[in-house]
């Protein structure tokens, strides 16, 4: 008999009992003597984390042709505004005691005058703080009425038609000169430097092209130059042989075209194909490197004007930053860059992003920009704006003269150098 059976335990229950005893012994001795707990000092409360400041978003609008024949110019402008916004954000600007995060809202107006007011209203509804645009005078003029009604500042870096700032609107500005400055400048160069005696004129029937051509015609006539033909096309045309044949029959020494490069380039190419040897001159809309792409060798020697300083003379800080991010400037980017920075500078001066509060500061601003010193007159025009004459040389549009306050200074030799200024605000 098993010993456990003497006390009435089965072998199984005896085994369980021994297991409990062993567990108890381990609890008492196997883990050693329990050490008394040491009193611990109360833990100091961790300092509360400083609240993270949330930057206040302020939107700056940009509008221009981002599709179509002159999209390269619209994108150039957009890049200028984008650069200004990005640079402002790196400075962590405080306005009204709050750090501002500027953002760009960009809209494609397709260079269509009918879309100008629609996009302007879109900006108003989005409560943007200001607008840099539009590229074309024909779009800027109808859009400006909407901005004025909403008391929303707009600055164009390229619209040159005088009507834009002759409407009496206090919210409209431009960082370039006007056609009634540009037209006489290029016309004077045609008459006095090229010494042309008979000139034919064509335009694209837009507010910009027709307006500029009218100013050129007026100045040439006053200088005794004979206008032998005046022809019209449109800004979507691709075939210019009919009007070119008419002008060829008048045997002009020169032909001036008021329009953009998208039509000016093909026109020039077709003129040479027709055997027209006349000198060609254009306004700022066709004063681009794109002319060489569109017209090829036919563009060599062409003359054109811009309502502002040459892009080669934009500040070094702007040019270096722009080239690193977007490549070479096409044309108007420095003037749109200045437009965006003018809005921001006026907000800083007013210590407010409210258009009603910073508009008075914009009207009286004195600012050193990428394109030089900027002040506005009572109409919103840039005071004492320069005009530049260019010539296509070896496929590049090179400045040959700067006209300011009626005085022409030739570039090169003892004249104005195209070195870039070292700084900009």
CSV table of C-alpha atoms in Angstrom, one decimal:
chain,number,residue,atom,x,y,z
A,1,UNK,CA,0.0,0.0,0.0
A,2,UNK,CA,1.2,3.4,-0.8
A,3,UNK,CA,1.9,5.6,2.2
A,4,UNK,CA,-0.7,8.1,1.1
A,5,UNK,CA,-3.4,5.6,1.3
A,6,UNK,CA,-2.9,5.4,5.1
A,7,UNK,CA,-4.3,8.9,5.5
A,8,UNK,CA,-7.0,8.7,2.9
A,9,UNK,CA,-5.1,10.5,0.1
A,10,UNK,CA,-5.0,9.3,-3.4
A,11,UNK,CA,-1.6,9.6,-5.2
A,12,UNK,CA,-3.0,12.3,-7.4
A,13,UNK,CA,-4.2,14.6,-4.6
A,14,UNK,CA,-1.0,14.0,-2.7
A,15,UNK,CA,0.9,15.2,-5.8
A,16,UNK,CA,-1.2,18.4,-6.0
A,17,UNK,CA,-0.6,19.2,-2.4
A,18,UNK,CA,3.1,18.8,-2.7
A,19,UNK,CA,3.0,21.2,-5.7
A,20,UNK,CA,1.3,23.9,-3.6
A,21,UNK,CA,3.8,23.5,-0.8
A,22,UNK,CA,6.7,23.8,-3.1
A,23,UNK,CA,5.2,26.9,-4.6
A,24,UNK,CA,4.8,28.4,-1.2
A,25,UNK,CA,8.4,27.6,-0.3
A,26,UNK,CA,9.7,29.3,-3.4
A,27,UNK,CA,7.6,32.3,-2.7
A,28,UNK,CA,9.1,32.6,0.8
A,29,UNK,CA,12.8,31.7,0.1
A,30,UNK,CA,13.4,31.3,-3.6
A,31,UNK,CA,13.3,35.0,-4.4
A,32,UNK,CA,15.3,36.1,-1.4
A,33,UNK,CA,14.3,38.5,1.3
A,34,UNK,CA,12.1,41.4,0.1
A,35,UNK,CA,13.9,44.7,0.3
A,36,UNK,CA,12.1,47.6,1.8
A,37,UNK,CA,10.9,50.2,-0.8
A,38,UNK,CA,12.9,53.4,-1.0
A,39,UNK,CA,10.9,56.6,-0.8
A,40,UNK,CA,11.1,58.5,-4.1
A,41,UNK,CA,11.0,62.3,-4.5
A,42,UNK,CA,7.9,63.5,-6.4
A,43,UNK,CA,8.6,63.9,-10.1
A,44,UNK,CA,8.5,67.6,-11.3
A,45,UNK,CA,5.9,68.2,-13.9
A,46,UNK,CA,7.3,68.5,-17.4
A,47,UNK,CA,7.2,72.0,-18.8
A,48,UNK,CA,4.2,72.5,-21.1
A,49,UNK,CA,5.3,72.6,-24.8
A,50,UNK,CA,5.2,76.0,-26.4
A,51,UNK,CA,2.2,76.3,-28.7
A,52,UNK,CA,3.2,75.9,-32.4
A,53,UNK,CA,2.3,79.1,-34.2
A,54,UNK,CA,0.1,78.5,-37.2
A,55,UNK,CA,1.0,80.8,-40.0
A,56,UNK,CA,-1.9,82.9,-41.5
A,57,UNK,CA,-2.5,82.1,-45.1
A,58,UNK,CA,-2.6,85.1,-47.5
A,59,UNK,CA,-3.3,84.5,-51.2
A,60,UNK,CA,-1.9,86.5,-54.0
A,61,UNK,CA,-3.6,86.0,-57.4
A,62,UNK,CA,-1.8,85.7,-60.8
A,63,UNK,CA,-3.5,85.6,-64.1
A,64,UNK,CA,-2.2,85.3,-67.6
A,65,UNK,CA,-2.2,83.0,-70.7
A,66,UNK,CA,-1.0,79.6,-69.5
A,67,UNK,CA,-2.2,77.9,-72.6
A,68,UNK,CA,-2.2,78.9,-76.3
A,69,UNK,CA,0.3,80.6,-78.5
A,70,UNK,CA,1.8,82.9,-75.9
A,71,UNK,CA,1.7,80.5,-72.9
A,72,UNK,CA,5.5,80.7,-72.7
A,73,UNK,CA,5.1,84.4,-71.7
A,74,UNK,CA,2.3,83.7,-69.3
A,75,UNK,CA,4.3,80.9,-67.6
A,76,UNK,CA,7.3,83.3,-67.4
A,77,UNK,CA,5.1,85.8,-65.5
A,78,UNK,CA,3.7,83.1,-63.2
A,79,UNK,CA,7.2,82.0,-62.3
A,80,UNK,CA,8.1,85.6,-61.4
A,81,UNK,CA,5.2,85.8,-59.0
A,82,UNK,CA,6.0,82.3,-57.6
A,83,UNK,CA,9.6,83.3,-56.9
A,84,UNK,CA,8.5,86.4,-55.0
A,85,UNK,CA,6.0,84.4,-52.9
A,86,UNK,CA,8.6,81.7,-52.1
A,87,UNK,CA,11.2,84.2,-51.1
A,88,UNK,CA,8.8,86.1,-48.9
A,89,UNK,CA,7.9,82.9,-47.0
A,90,UNK,CA,11.5,82.1,-46.2
A,91,UNK,CA,11.7,85.5,-44.4
A,92,UNK,CA,8.8,84.5,-42.1
A,93,UNK,CA,7.2,87.9,-42.5
A,94,UNK,CA,5.0,89.1,-39.6
A,95,UNK,CA,2.1,91.4,-40.4
A,96,UNK,CA,-0.4,92.4,-37.8
A,97,UNK,CA,1.6,90.4,-35.2
A,98,UNK,CA,1.1,87.1,-37.2
A,99,UNK,CA,3.5,85.1,-39.3
A,100,UNK,CA,2.2,85.1,-42.9
A,101,UNK,CA,2.3,82.2,-45.3
A,102,UNK,CA,1.8,83.6,-48.8
A,103,UNK,CA,0.4,81.4,-51.5
A,104,UNK,CA,-0.2,82.0,-55.2
A,105,UNK,CA,-3.5,81.3,-56.9
A,106,UNK,CA,-2.9,81.2,-60.6
A,107,UNK,CA,-5.5,81.3,-63.3
A,108,UNK,CA,-5.3,80.9,-67.1
A,109,UNK,CA,-7.0,83.7,-68.9
A,110,UNK,CA,-6.0,82.4,-72.3
A,111,UNK,CA,-5.3,86.0,-73.5
A,112,UNK,CA,-9.1,86.2,-74.0
A,113,UNK,CA,-10.7,89.5,-73.1
A,114,UNK,CA,-14.0,87.8,-72.3
A,115,UNK,CA,-12.3,85.7,-69.6
A,116,UNK,CA,-10.8,88.7,-67.8
A,117,UNK,CA,-13.8,89.8,-65.8
A,118,UNK,CA,-14.7,86.1,-65.0
A,119,UNK,CA,-11.3,85.4,-63.6
A,120,UNK,CA,-11.3,88.7,-61.8
A,121,UNK,CA,-14.6,87.8,-60.1
A,122,UNK,CA,-13.1,84.4,-59.2
A,123,UNK,CA,-10.3,86.2,-57.3
A,124,UNK,CA,-12.7,88.5,-55.6
A,125,UNK,CA,-14.8,85.5,-54.4
A,126,UNK,CA,-11.7,83.7,-53.2
A,127,UNK,CA,-10.8,86.8,-51.2
A,128,UNK,CA,-7.3,87.1,-52.5
A,129,UNK,CA,-5.3,90.0,-51.0
A,130,UNK,CA,-4.1,91.3,-54.4
A,131,UNK,CA,-3.6,90.4,-58.0
A,132,UNK,CA,-0.5,90.4,-60.2
A,133,UNK,CA,-1.7,90.4,-63.8
A,134,UNK,CA,-2.9,90.3,-66.5
A,135,UNK,CA,-0.4,90.0,-69.3
A,136,UNK,CA,-2.5,91.4,-72.2
A,137,UNK,CA,-3.9,94.9,-72.2
A,138,UNK,CA,-7.1,93.5,-73.9
A,139,UNK,CA,-7.7,91.3,-70.9
A,140,UNK,CA,-6.4,93.7,-68.2
A,141,UNK,CA,-8.8,96.5,-69.2
A,142,UNK,CA,-12.1,94.7,-68.7
A,143,UNK,CA,-10.8,92.8,-65.7
A,144,UNK,CA,-9.7,96.0,-64.0
A,145,UNK,CA,-13.3,97.2,-63.7
A,146,UNK,CA,-14.1,94.2,-61.5
A,147,UNK,CA,-11.0,94.7,-59.3
A,148,UNK,CA,-11.9,98.4,-58.9
A,149,UNK,CA,-15.5,97.6,-57.9
A,150,UNK,CA,-14.1,95.2,-55.2
A,151,UNK,CA,-11.4,97.7,-54.1
A,152,UNK,CA,-8.8,94.9,-54.9
A,153,UNK,CA,-5.3,96.1,-56.0
A,154,UNK,CA,-4.0,94.7,-59.3
A,155,UNK,CA,-0.6,95.3,-60.8
A,156,UNK,CA,0.3,94.3,-64.4
A,157,UNK,CA,3.9,93.7,-65.4
A,158,UNK,CA,3.2,93.9,-69.1
A,159,UNK,CA,-0.1,95.6,-70.1
A,160,UNK,CA,0.9,98.8,-71.9
A,161,UNK,CA,-2.3,100.2,-73.4
A,162,UNK,CA,-2.8,103.7,-71.9
A,163,UNK,CA,-6.5,103.1,-71.4
A,164,UNK,CA,-5.7,100.7,-68.5
A,165,UNK,CA,-4.7,103.6,-66.2
A,166,UNK,CA,-6.8,106.3,-67.9
A,167,UNK,CA,-10.1,104.9,-66.4
A,168,UNK,CA,-9.6,106.7,-63.1
A,169,UNK,CA,-9.4,103.5,-61.1
A,170,UNK,CA,-7.4,103.8,-57.9
A,171,UNK,CA,-6.7,100.1,-57.6
A,172,UNK,CA,-4.8,99.7,-60.9
A,173,UNK,CA,-1.0,99.8,-61.4
A,174,UNK,CA,1.7,98.7,-63.8
A,175,UNK,CA,5.4,98.2,-63.5
A,176,UNK,CA,6.1,98.9,-67.2
A,177,UNK,CA,5.7,102.0,-69.3
A,178,UNK,CA,2.8,102.8,-71.7
A,179,UNK,CA,2.3,102.5,-75.4
A,180,UNK,CA,2.2,106.2,-75.7
A,181,UNK,CA,5.8,106.1,-74.4
A,182,UNK,CA,6.8,102.9,-76.2
A,183,UNK,CA,5.3,103.7,-79.6
A,184,UNK,CA,7.1,107.1,-79.9
A,185,UNK,CA,10.3,105.4,-78.7
A,186,UNK,CA,10.4,102.7,-81.3
A,187,UNK,CA,9.1,105.1,-84.0
A,188,UNK,CA,11.9,107.6,-83.2
A,189,UNK,CA,14.4,104.8,-83.5
A,190,UNK,CA,12.9,103.8,-86.9
A,191,UNK,CA,13.0,107.4,-88.2
A,192,UNK,CA,16.3,108.7,-86.6
A,193,UNK,CA,18.5,105.7,-86.4
A,194,UNK,CA,17.3,103.4,-89.2
A,195,UNK,CA,16.4,106.5,-91.2
A,196,UNK,CA,13.5,104.8,-93.0
A,197,UNK,CA,11.4,107.0,-95.3
A,198,UNK,CA,8.4,104.7,-96.2
A,199,UNK,CA,6.8,102.4,-93.6
A,200,UNK,CA,3.9,100.0,-93.8
A,201,UNK,CA,2.1,99.2,-90.6
A,202,UNK,CA,0.0,96.1,-89.5
A,203,UNK,CA,-1.6,95.1,-86.3
A,204,UNK,CA,-3.5,92.2,-84.7
A,205,UNK,CA,-6.7,94.3,-83.9
A,206,UNK,CA,-6.2,93.8,-80.1
A,207,UNK,CA,-6.2,96.6,-77.6
A,208,UNK,CA,-2.5,96.1,-77.3
A,209,UNK,CA,-1.5,95.7,-80.9
A,210,UNK,CA,-3.7,98.3,-82.5
A,211,UNK,CA,-3.0,100.8,-79.7
A,212,UNK,CA,0.7,100.5,-80.1
A,213,UNK,CA,0.6,100.6,-83.9
A,214,UNK,CA,-1.5,103.8,-83.7
A,215,UNK,CA,1.2,105.4,-81.5
A,216,UNK,CA,3.9,104.4,-83.9
A,217,UNK,CA,2.0,105.7,-86.9
A,218,UNK,CA,1.3,109.1,-85.2
A,219,UNK,CA,5.0,109.6,-84.3
A,220,UNK,CA,6.3,108.5,-87.7
A,221,UNK,CA,4.0,110.9,-89.5
A,222,UNK,CA,5.1,113.7,-87.2
A,223,UNK,CA,8.7,112.9,-88.1
A,224,UNK,CA,8.0,113.1,-91.8
A,225,UNK,CA,8.0,109.4,-92.5
A,226,UNK,CA,5.4,108.3,-95.2
A,227,UNK,CA,2.9,105.6,-94.1
A,228,UNK,CA,2.4,103.6,-97.3
A,229,UNK,CA,0.0,101.0,-96.0
A,230,UNK,CA,-2.1,100.1,-92.9
A,231,UNK,CA,-3.2,96.5,-92.6
A,232,UNK,CA,-5.0,94.4,-90.0
A,233,UNK,CA,-5.0,90.7,-89.1
A,234,UNK,CA,-5.9,89.0,-85.8
A,235,UNK,CA,-4.2,87.4,-82.9
A,236,UNK,CA,-5.1,83.8,-84.0
A,237,UNK,CA,-4.0,84.2,-87.6
A,238,UNK,CA,-1.4,81.9,-89.2
A,239,UNK,CA,-1.4,83.0,-92.8
A,240,UNK,CA,-0.3,86.5,-93.5
A,241,UNK,CA,0.5,86.3,-97.2
A,242,UNK,CA,-2.5,88.4,-98.3
A,243,UNK,CA,-1.6,91.5,-96.3
A,244,UNK,CA,2.1,91.0,-96.9
A,245,UNK,CA,1.5,90.9,-100.6
A,246,UNK,CA,-0.4,94.2,-100.3
A,247,UNK,CA,2.4,95.8,-98.4
A,248,UNK,CA,5.1,94.5,-100.8
A,249,UNK,CA,3.3,96.2,-103.6
A,250,UNK,CA,3.8,99.6,-101.8
A,251,UNK,CA,7.6,98.9,-101.6
A,252,UNK,CA,8.2,100.0,-98.0
A,253,UNK,CA,11.6,100.5,-96.5
A,254,UNK,CA,10.3,99.1,-93.3
A,255,UNK,CA,7.3,97.2,-91.8
A,256,UNK,CA,6.0,97.7,-88.2
A,257,UNK,CA,3.8,95.1,-86.7
A,258,UNK,CA,1.7,95.6,-83.5
A,259,UNK,CA,1.1,92.1,-82.0
A,260,UNK,CA,2.6,89.2,-80.1
A,261,UNK,CA,5.5,86.9,-81.1
A,262,UNK,CA,3.0,84.0,-81.8
A,263,UNK,CA,1.9,85.9,-84.9
A,264,UNK,CA,4.9,88.2,-85.5
A,265,UNK,CA,7.3,85.3,-86.0
A,266,UNK,CA,5.3,83.5,-88.8
A,267,UNK,CA,4.5,86.9,-90.4
A,268,UNK,CA,8.3,87.7,-90.6
A,269,UNK,CA,9.1,84.3,-91.9
A,270,UNK,CA,6.4,84.5,-94.6
A,271,UNK,CA,7.5,88.0,-95.6
A,272,UNK,CA,11.0,86.8,-96.4
A,273,UNK,CA,9.6,83.8,-98.3
A,274,UNK,CA,7.7,86.4,-100.4
A,275,UNK,CA,11.0,88.2,-101.1
A,276,UNK,CA,10.2,91.2,-98.9
A,277,UNK,CA,13.5,92.8,-97.9
A,278,UNK,CA,12.1,95.6,-95.8
A,279,UNK,CA,13.4,96.1,-92.3
A,280,UNK,CA,11.0,94.8,-89.6
A,281,UNK,CA,10.2,96.4,-86.3
A,282,UNK,CA,7.9,95.2,-83.5
A,283,UNK,CA,6.7,96.2,-80.0
A,284,UNK,CA,7.4,94.3,-76.8
A,285,UNK,CA,4.9,91.6,-77.5
A,286,UNK,CA,7.2,90.3,-80.2
A,287,UNK,CA,10.5,91.3,-78.6
A,288,UNK,CA,11.4,87.8,-77.4
A,289,UNK,CA,13.8,85.0,-78.2
A,290,UNK,CA,10.8,83.0,-79.4
A,291,UNK,CA,10.9,85.1,-82.6
A,292,UNK,CA,14.1,83.3,-83.6
A,293,UNK,CA,12.4,79.9,-83.0
A,294,UNK,CA,9.3,81.0,-85.0
A,295,UNK,CA,11.0,82.9,-87.9
A,296,UNK,CA,14.4,81.3,-87.9
A,297,UNK,CA,17.1,83.2,-89.9
A,298,UNK,CA,14.4,85.6,-91.1
A,299,UNK,CA,14.4,87.2,-87.6
A,300,UNK,CA,18.1,88.3,-87.9
A,301,UNK,CA,18.3,92.1,-87.7
A,302,UNK,CA,14.8,92.8,-86.6
A,303,UNK,CA,14.2,95.7,-84.3
A,304,UNK,CA,11.8,95.7,-81.3
A,305,UNK,CA,11.0,97.7,-78.2
A,306,UNK,CA,10.2,96.9,-74.6
A,307,UNK,CA,8.4,99.1,-72.1
A,308,UNK,CA,11.1,98.8,-69.4
A,309,UNK,CA,14.7,98.0,-68.8
A,310,UNK,CA,16.3,95.0,-70.6
A,311,UNK,CA,15.9,91.8,-68.7
A,312,UNK,CA,19.7,91.5,-68.9
A,313,UNK,CA,19.8,94.5,-66.5
A,314,UNK,CA,17.5,93.0,-63.9
A,315,UNK,CA,19.1,92.7,-60.5
A,316,UNK,CA,21.6,89.9,-60.1
A,317,UNK,CA,19.9,88.5,-57.0
A,318,UNK,CA,16.6,88.1,-59.0
A,319,UNK,CA,18.3,86.7,-62.1
A,320,UNK,CA,20.4,84.2,-60.3
A,321,UNK,CA,17.5,82.9,-58.2
A,322,UNK,CA,15.2,82.8,-61.2
A,323,UNK,CA,17.6,81.0,-63.5
A,324,UNK,CA,18.4,78.4,-60.8
A,325,UNK,CA,14.7,77.6,-60.4
A,326,UNK,CA,13.2,78.2,-63.8
A,327,UNK,CA,15.9,78.7,-66.4
A,328,UNK,CA,16.3,81.9,-68.5
A,329,UNK,CA,13.8,84.7,-68.3
A,330,UNK,CA,11.6,84.9,-71.3
A,331,UNK,CA,10.6,88.6,-71.0
A,332,UNK,CA,8.2,90.0,-68.3
A,333,UNK,CA,9.1,87.8,-65.3
A,334,UNK,CA,11.1,90.6,-63.5
A,335,UNK,CA,8.2,93.0,-63.8
A,336,UNK,CA,5.7,90.5,-62.4
A,337,UNK,CA,8.2,89.6,-59.6
A,338,UNK,CA,8.3,93.2,-58.7
A,339,UNK,CA,4.5,93.4,-58.8
A,340,UNK,CA,4.2,90.7,-56.2
A,341,UNK,CA,6.9,92.2,-54.0
A,342,UNK,CA,5.2,95.6,-54.2
A,343,UNK,CA,2.0,94.1,-52.9
A,344,UNK,CA,3.9,92.4,-50.0
A,345,UNK,CA,5.9,95.6,-49.2
A,346,UNK,CA,2.7,97.7,-49.1
A,347,UNK,CA,1.1,95.1,-46.7
A,348,UNK,CA,4.2,95.4,-44.5
A,349,UNK,CA,4.1,99.2,-44.4
A,350,UNK,CA,0.4,99.1,-43.5
A,351,UNK,CA,0.9,96.2,-41.1
A,352,UNK,CA,-2.2,94.7,-42.7
A,353,UNK,CA,-3.1,92.4,-45.5
A,354,UNK,CA,-6.5,94.0,-45.9
A,355,UNK,CA,-6.6,95.6,-49.3
A,356,UNK,CA,-8.5,98.7,-48.1
A,357,UNK,CA,-5.7,99.3,-45.5
A,358,UNK,CA,-2.6,98.7,-47.6
A,359,UNK,CA,-3.8,100.3,-50.8
A,360,UNK,CA,-2.9,103.8,-49.7
A,361,UNK,CA,0.6,102.5,-48.9
A,362,UNK,CA,0.9,101.0,-52.4
A,363,UNK,CA,-0.2,104.3,-54.0
A,364,UNK,CA,2.7,106.2,-52.4
A,365,UNK,CA,5.3,103.5,-52.3
A,366,UNK,CA,9.0,104.0,-53.1
A,367,UNK,CA,10.6,100.7,-53.8
A,368,UNK,CA,13.9,99.3,-55.1
A,369,UNK,CA,13.0,96.3,-57.2
A,370,UNK,CA,14.6,93.9,-59.6
A,371,UNK,CA,13.8,96.3,-62.4
A,372,UNK,CA,15.0,99.4,-60.7
A,373,UNK,CA,13.4,102.2,-58.6
A,374,UNK,CA,9.6,102.1,-58.6
A,375,UNK,CA,7.1,104.8,-57.8
A,376,UNK,CA,3.6,105.3,-59.2
A,377,UNK,CA,1.9,108.5,-60.3
A,378,UNK,CA,-1.7,109.4,-59.5
A,379,UNK,CA,-2.9,107.2,-62.3
A,380,UNK,CA,-1.0,104.1,-61.2
A,381,UNK,CA,1.6,104.3,-64.0
A,382,UNK,CA,5.2,103.8,-63.2
A,383,UNK,CA,7.0,107.1,-63.0
A,384,UNK,CA,9.8,107.8,-65.5
A,385,UNK,CA,9.7,104.4,-67.0
A,386,UNK,CA,12.5,103.4,-69.4
A,387,UNK,CA,12.0,102.2,-72.9
A,388,UNK,CA,14.5,99.8,-74.5
A,389,UNK,CA,15.2,99.2,-78.2
A,390,UNK,CA,16.5,95.7,-79.1
A,391,UNK,CA,17.9,94.1,-82.2
A,392,UNK,CA,18.1,90.4,-83.1
A,393,UNK,CA,21.7,89.4,-83.4
A,394,UNK,CA,22.9,85.9,-84.0
A,395,UNK,CA,19.5,84.5,-82.7
A,396,UNK,CA,19.5,86.6,-79.5
A,397,UNK,CA,17.5,89.7,-78.7
A,398,UNK,CA,20.2,92.3,-77.7
A,399,UNK,CA,19.5,95.8,-76.2
A,400,UNK,CA,20.9,98.5,-78.4
A,401,UNK,CA,19.5,101.7,-76.8
A,402,UNK,CA,17.6,102.9,-73.7
A,403,UNK,CA,15.2,105.8,-74.0
A,404,UNK,CA,14.3,107.7,-70.8
A,405,UNK,CA,12.8,111.1,-70.3
A,406,UNK,CA,13.1,111.7,-74.1
A,407,UNK,CA,16.9,111.0,-74.1
A,408,UNK,CA,18.3,108.1,-76.1
A,409,UNK,CA,21.4,106.3,-74.7
A,410,UNK,CA,23.0,103.7,-76.9
A,411,UNK,CA,24.2,100.6,-75.3
A,412,UNK,CA,27.8,99.5,-75.7
A,413,UNK,CA,30.9,101.5,-76.0
A,414,UNK,CA,30.6,104.5,-73.9
A,415,UNK,CA,26.9,104.0,-73.4
A,416,UNK,CA,24.9,102.0,-70.9
A,417,UNK,CA,26.4,98.7,-70.0
A,418,UNK,CA,24.2,95.6,-69.5
A,419,UNK,CA,25.8,94.5,-66.3
A,420,UNK,CA,23.2,93.4,-63.8
A,421,UNK,CA,22.7,95.4,-60.6
A,422,UNK,CA,24.0,93.6,-57.5
A,423,UNK,CA,21.0,93.9,-55.3
A,424,UNK,CA,17.3,94.1,-55.2
A,425,UNK,CA,14.8,94.5,-52.4
